[in-house]
């Protein structure tokens, strides 16, 4: 029994995964769910779950990159962060630049002021806290906030900044207990959600952490628990 648990939780055999059609398919479902949610169609009123799916996928993929490179002895903080910059910033800056002329011509002065604040928050990756602190009683309608969606990117970026260092330290000093430490943090983050009814938890990293860490757990367990044709089910 102990040996089986060790094999199931061992991270030393984790290798870099190749392109996965099933994960790409889940991404497509997540994107479409969010798009349809914003069309206000009753059938897709739960489409916001697409964001949660994305967080789990991000946790899965990023942890696989880091742990596999730690196993191979090739992990580099510099290389990791440069890859994130190349992957995220071009798309982000393109989106920001495209919204500027539309905001200038169509937004009211007050909405434009809020837009500029959100532009800065998006560039500096604290958009989640920016939108969390808005007083929506006096702020413009969310339909006039073209960068509102960047709150989720900010959470992912904050995770990308913190998790590599955390994973490196745990791998170096507590490798044998890696999955158990992740499990404890996952449960802790999930439990935090039960302690408050405040809508702030929608935007805050500590309340979303369990979704990203769930992706880490799934990645480790799926590496060690071999199920035939699982990718086809995905």
Tab-separated table of C-alpha atoms in Angstrom:
chain	number	residue	atom	x	y	z
A	1	UNK	CA	0.000	0.000	0.000
A	2	UNK	CA	2.780	2.400	0.976
A	3	UNK	CA	4.711	1.496	-2.161
A	4	UNK	CA	1.620	2.118	-4.318
A	5	UNK	CA	1.096	5.553	-2.739
A	6	UNK	CA	4.744	6.409	-3.338
A	7	UNK	CA	4.490	5.434	-7.016
A	8	UNK	CA	1.275	7.432	-7.401
A	9	UNK	CA	2.753	10.595	-5.855
A	10	UNK	CA	6.315	10.368	-7.190
A	11	UNK	CA	7.370	13.332	-9.341
A	12	UNK	CA	10.816	12.097	-10.391
A	13	UNK	CA	9.486	10.404	-13.550
A	14	UNK	CA	7.629	13.449	-14.895
A	15	UNK	CA	8.675	14.397	-18.410
A	16	UNK	CA	7.694	17.302	-20.633
A	17	UNK	CA	4.423	16.527	-22.368
A	18	UNK	CA	4.036	16.973	-26.104
A	19	UNK	CA	1.156	18.779	-27.792
A	20	UNK	CA	-2.144	17.445	-26.478
A	21	UNK	CA	-5.253	17.586	-28.657
A	22	UNK	CA	-7.495	16.881	-25.671
A	23	UNK	CA	-6.144	19.853	-23.706
A	24	UNK	CA	-6.473	22.035	-26.789
A	25	UNK	CA	-10.070	20.860	-27.075
A	26	UNK	CA	-10.737	21.803	-23.454
A	27	UNK	CA	-9.296	25.242	-24.172
A	28	UNK	CA	-11.694	25.654	-27.068
A	29	UNK	CA	-14.633	24.626	-24.887
A	30	UNK	CA	-13.524	27.086	-22.192
A	31	UNK	CA	-13.254	29.976	-24.670
A	32	UNK	CA	-16.595	29.252	-26.304
A	33	UNK	CA	-18.282	28.914	-22.913
A	34	UNK	CA	-17.108	32.388	-21.883
A	35	UNK	CA	-18.041	33.926	-25.246
A	36	UNK	CA	-21.543	32.461	-25.129
A	37	UNK	CA	-21.904	33.527	-21.495
A	38	UNK	CA	-21.411	37.142	-22.560
A	39	UNK	CA	-24.149	36.828	-25.167
A	40	UNK	CA	-26.621	36.535	-22.265
A	41	UNK	CA	-28.084	33.324	-23.630
A	42	UNK	CA	-29.954	31.465	-20.884
A	43	UNK	CA	-28.508	28.140	-22.014
A	44	UNK	CA	-24.969	29.353	-21.293
A	45	UNK	CA	-25.517	31.214	-18.011
A	46	UNK	CA	-22.871	28.966	-16.432
A	47	UNK	CA	-20.340	29.777	-19.151
A	48	UNK	CA	-18.125	31.672	-16.714
A	49	UNK	CA	-16.873	28.222	-15.678
A	50	UNK	CA	-14.678	28.458	-18.773
A	51	UNK	CA	-12.355	30.688	-16.732
A	52	UNK	CA	-12.091	28.016	-14.039
A	53	UNK	CA	-11.226	25.419	-16.684
A	54	UNK	CA	-8.472	27.706	-17.950
A	55	UNK	CA	-6.981	28.049	-14.473
A	56	UNK	CA	-6.819	24.263	-14.064
A	57	UNK	CA	-5.214	23.878	-17.502
A	58	UNK	CA	-2.660	26.590	-16.666
A	59	UNK	CA	-1.749	24.866	-13.413
A	60	UNK	CA	-1.387	21.580	-15.279
A	61	UNK	CA	0.851	22.872	-18.077
A	62	UNK	CA	3.064	25.224	-16.075
A	63	UNK	CA	3.773	22.634	-13.380
A	64	UNK	CA	4.663	20.073	-16.043
A	65	UNK	CA	7.175	22.469	-17.595
A	66	UNK	CA	8.798	23.336	-14.279
A	67	UNK	CA	8.916	19.856	-12.724
A	68	UNK	CA	10.100	18.130	-15.914
A	69	UNK	CA	12.928	20.645	-16.279
A	70	UNK	CA	13.839	20.286	-12.610
A	71	UNK	CA	14.051	16.533	-13.174
A	72	UNK	CA	16.288	17.053	-16.205
A	73	UNK	CA	18.411	19.658	-14.417
A	74	UNK	CA	17.649	22.259	-17.098
A	75	UNK	CA	15.273	24.563	-15.229
A	76	UNK	CA	16.138	28.259	-15.372
A	77	UNK	CA	14.097	31.105	-13.902
A	78	UNK	CA	15.335	33.402	-16.641
A	79	UNK	CA	14.299	31.022	-19.419
A	80	UNK	CA	10.929	30.350	-17.804
A	81	UNK	CA	10.021	34.016	-17.441
A	82	UNK	CA	11.273	34.903	-20.922
A	83	UNK	CA	8.994	32.217	-22.362
A	84	UNK	CA	6.035	33.654	-20.457
A	85	UNK	CA	6.866	37.157	-21.720
A	86	UNK	CA	7.055	35.995	-25.354
A	87	UNK	CA	3.821	34.046	-25.049
A	88	UNK	CA	1.665	36.588	-23.221
A	89	UNK	CA	2.849	40.136	-23.824
A	90	UNK	CA	2.448	40.299	-27.649
A	91	UNK	CA	-1.202	39.224	-27.420
A	92	UNK	CA	-1.865	41.463	-24.426
A	93	UNK	CA	-0.299	44.582	-25.957
A	94	UNK	CA	-2.094	43.953	-29.257
A	95	UNK	CA	-5.405	43.836	-27.389
A	96	UNK	CA	-4.601	46.986	-25.434
A	97	UNK	CA	-3.538	48.909	-28.540
A	98	UNK	CA	-6.640	47.863	-30.460
A	99	UNK	CA	-8.951	49.082	-27.706
A	100	UNK	CA	-7.379	52.548	-27.417
A	101	UNK	CA	-8.954	54.189	-30.525
A	102	UNK	CA	-12.364	52.659	-29.787
A	103	UNK	CA	-12.185	53.866	-26.187
A	104	UNK	CA	-11.196	57.367	-27.327
A	105	UNK	CA	-14.128	57.737	-29.715
A	106	UNK	CA	-16.904	55.906	-27.877
A	107	UNK	CA	-16.349	56.272	-24.124
A	108	UNK	CA	-17.557	59.146	-21.986
A	109	UNK	CA	-14.901	61.194	-20.140
A	110	UNK	CA	-15.583	59.301	-16.894
A	111	UNK	CA	-15.496	55.917	-18.626
A	112	UNK	CA	-12.297	56.983	-20.412
A	113	UNK	CA	-10.674	57.845	-17.095
A	114	UNK	CA	-11.606	54.423	-15.726
A	115	UNK	CA	-10.343	52.817	-18.934
A	116	UNK	CA	-6.905	54.460	-18.559
A	117	UNK	CA	-6.675	53.194	-14.971
A	118	UNK	CA	-7.560	49.694	-16.134
A	119	UNK	CA	-5.000	49.981	-18.960
A	120	UNK	CA	-2.237	50.640	-16.444
A	121	UNK	CA	-3.498	47.852	-14.179
A	122	UNK	CA	-3.515	45.414	-17.113
A	123	UNK	CA	0.064	46.235	-18.105
A	124	UNK	CA	1.296	45.832	-14.523
A	125	UNK	CA	-0.741	42.649	-13.908
A	126	UNK	CA	-2.832	43.813	-10.978
A	127	UNK	CA	-6.075	44.192	-12.932
A	128	UNK	CA	-7.844	41.726	-10.648
A	129	UNK	CA	-7.293	43.959	-7.620
A	130	UNK	CA	-8.083	47.083	-9.635
A	131	UNK	CA	-11.514	45.816	-10.663
A	132	UNK	CA	-12.130	44.304	-7.231
A	133	UNK	CA	-11.713	47.735	-5.639
A	134	UNK	CA	-14.006	49.575	-8.055
A	135	UNK	CA	-17.198	50.923	-6.550
A	136	UNK	CA	-19.675	49.579	-9.092
A	137	UNK	CA	-22.405	51.787	-7.639
A	138	UNK	CA	-20.692	54.872	-9.056
A	139	UNK	CA	-18.470	53.315	-11.726
A	140	UNK	CA	-19.502	53.025	-15.349
A	141	UNK	CA	-21.357	49.909	-16.503
A	142	UNK	CA	-19.154	46.863	-16.952
A	143	UNK	CA	-20.248	46.854	-20.595
A	144	UNK	CA	-18.133	50.010	-20.957
A	145	UNK	CA	-15.006	48.349	-19.493
A	146	UNK	CA	-13.221	46.783	-22.467
A	147	UNK	CA	-10.386	45.463	-20.290
A	148	UNK	CA	-12.465	43.887	-17.547
A	149	UNK	CA	-11.494	40.415	-18.754
A	150	UNK	CA	-7.821	41.047	-17.925
A	151	UNK	CA	-8.528	40.260	-14.262
A	152	UNK	CA	-8.082	36.565	-15.025
A	153	UNK	CA	-4.801	37.143	-16.877
A	154	UNK	CA	-3.536	39.082	-13.851
A	155	UNK	CA	-4.262	36.099	-11.592
A	156	UNK	CA	-2.388	33.777	-13.939
A	157	UNK	CA	0.584	36.131	-14.121
A	158	UNK	CA	0.721	36.438	-10.342
A	159	UNK	CA	0.705	32.642	-10.174
A	160	UNK	CA	3.490	32.446	-12.767
A	161	UNK	CA	5.592	34.801	-10.666
A	162	UNK	CA	5.127	32.911	-7.397
A	163	UNK	CA	4.803	29.241	-8.301
A	164	UNK	CA	8.223	28.668	-9.968
A	165	UNK	CA	10.096	29.814	-6.849
A	166	UNK	CA	7.771	27.834	-4.583
A	167	UNK	CA	8.111	24.705	-6.730
A	168	UNK	CA	11.896	25.069	-6.867
A	169	UNK	CA	12.219	25.306	-3.069
A	170	UNK	CA	9.814	22.429	-2.362
A	171	UNK	CA	11.482	20.275	-5.040
A	172	UNK	CA	14.940	20.945	-3.630
A	173	UNK	CA	14.206	20.378	0.057
A	174	UNK	CA	10.917	18.430	0.257
A	175	UNK	CA	10.740	16.579	-3.055
A	176	UNK	CA	9.297	13.418	-1.496
A	177	UNK	CA	6.358	15.395	-0.095
A	178	UNK	CA	5.774	17.662	-3.104
A	179	UNK	CA	2.278	16.443	-3.946
A	180	UNK	CA	1.213	16.423	-0.285
A	181	UNK	CA	2.274	20.043	0.182
A	182	UNK	CA	0.388	20.998	-2.983
A	183	UNK	CA	-2.615	19.059	-1.706
A	184	UNK	CA	-2.618	20.884	1.624
A	185	UNK	CA	-2.447	24.281	-0.097
A	186	UNK	CA	-5.236	23.264	-2.488
A	187	UNK	CA	-7.539	22.284	0.366
A	188	UNK	CA	-6.558	25.434	2.272
A	189	UNK	CA	-7.418	27.699	-0.657
A	190	UNK	CA	-10.696	25.860	-1.216
A	191	UNK	CA	-11.537	26.214	2.478
A	192	UNK	CA	-10.908	29.962	2.351
A	193	UNK	CA	-13.814	30.220	-0.073
A	194	UNK	CA	-16.186	28.898	2.571
A	195	UNK	CA	-15.229	31.579	5.099
A	196	UNK	CA	-16.661	34.574	3.279
A	197	UNK	CA	-19.537	35.501	1.010
A	198	UNK	CA	-17.752	38.630	-0.232
A	199	UNK	CA	-17.558	39.015	-4.008
A	200	UNK	CA	-13.914	40.031	-3.547
A	201	UNK	CA	-12.944	36.363	-3.639
A	202	UNK	CA	-13.917	36.273	-7.322
A	203	UNK	CA	-10.848	38.400	-8.107
A	204	UNK	CA	-8.249	37.386	-5.518
A	205	UNK	CA	-5.415	34.942	-6.114
A	206	UNK	CA	-5.638	33.201	-2.748
A	207	UNK	CA	-9.252	32.226	-3.421
A	208	UNK	CA	-8.455	31.050	-6.955
A	209	UNK	CA	-5.242	29.228	-6.048
A	210	UNK	CA	-6.983	25.894	-5.523
A	211	UNK	CA	-7.979	25.769	-9.189
A	212	UNK	CA	-4.429	26.328	-10.412
A	213	UNK	CA	-3.047	23.848	-7.867
A	214	UNK	CA	-5.723	21.325	-8.822
A	215	UNK	CA	-4.103	21.365	-12.254
A	216	UNK	CA	-0.765	20.517	-10.600
A	217	UNK	CA	-2.330	17.564	-8.754
A	218	UNK	CA	-4.003	16.279	-11.912
A	219	UNK	CA	-0.716	16.550	-13.796
A	220	UNK	CA	1.203	14.506	-11.204
A	221	UNK	CA	-1.465	11.861	-10.706
A	222	UNK	CA	-2.161	11.444	-14.422
A	223	UNK	CA	1.565	10.958	-15.010
A	224	UNK	CA	1.669	8.069	-12.531
A	225	UNK	CA	-1.811	6.623	-12.950
A	226	UNK	CA	-1.899	5.202	-16.441
A	227	UNK	CA	-5.391	5.012	-17.950
A	228	UNK	CA	-5.672	3.816	-21.524
A	229	UNK	CA	-7.234	6.204	-24.032
A	230	UNK	CA	-7.731	8.903	-21.381
A	231	UNK	CA	-6.759	11.564	-23.914
A	232	UNK	CA	-9.644	10.468	-26.168
A	233	UNK	CA	-12.074	10.960	-23.318
A	234	UNK	CA	-10.565	14.416	-22.780
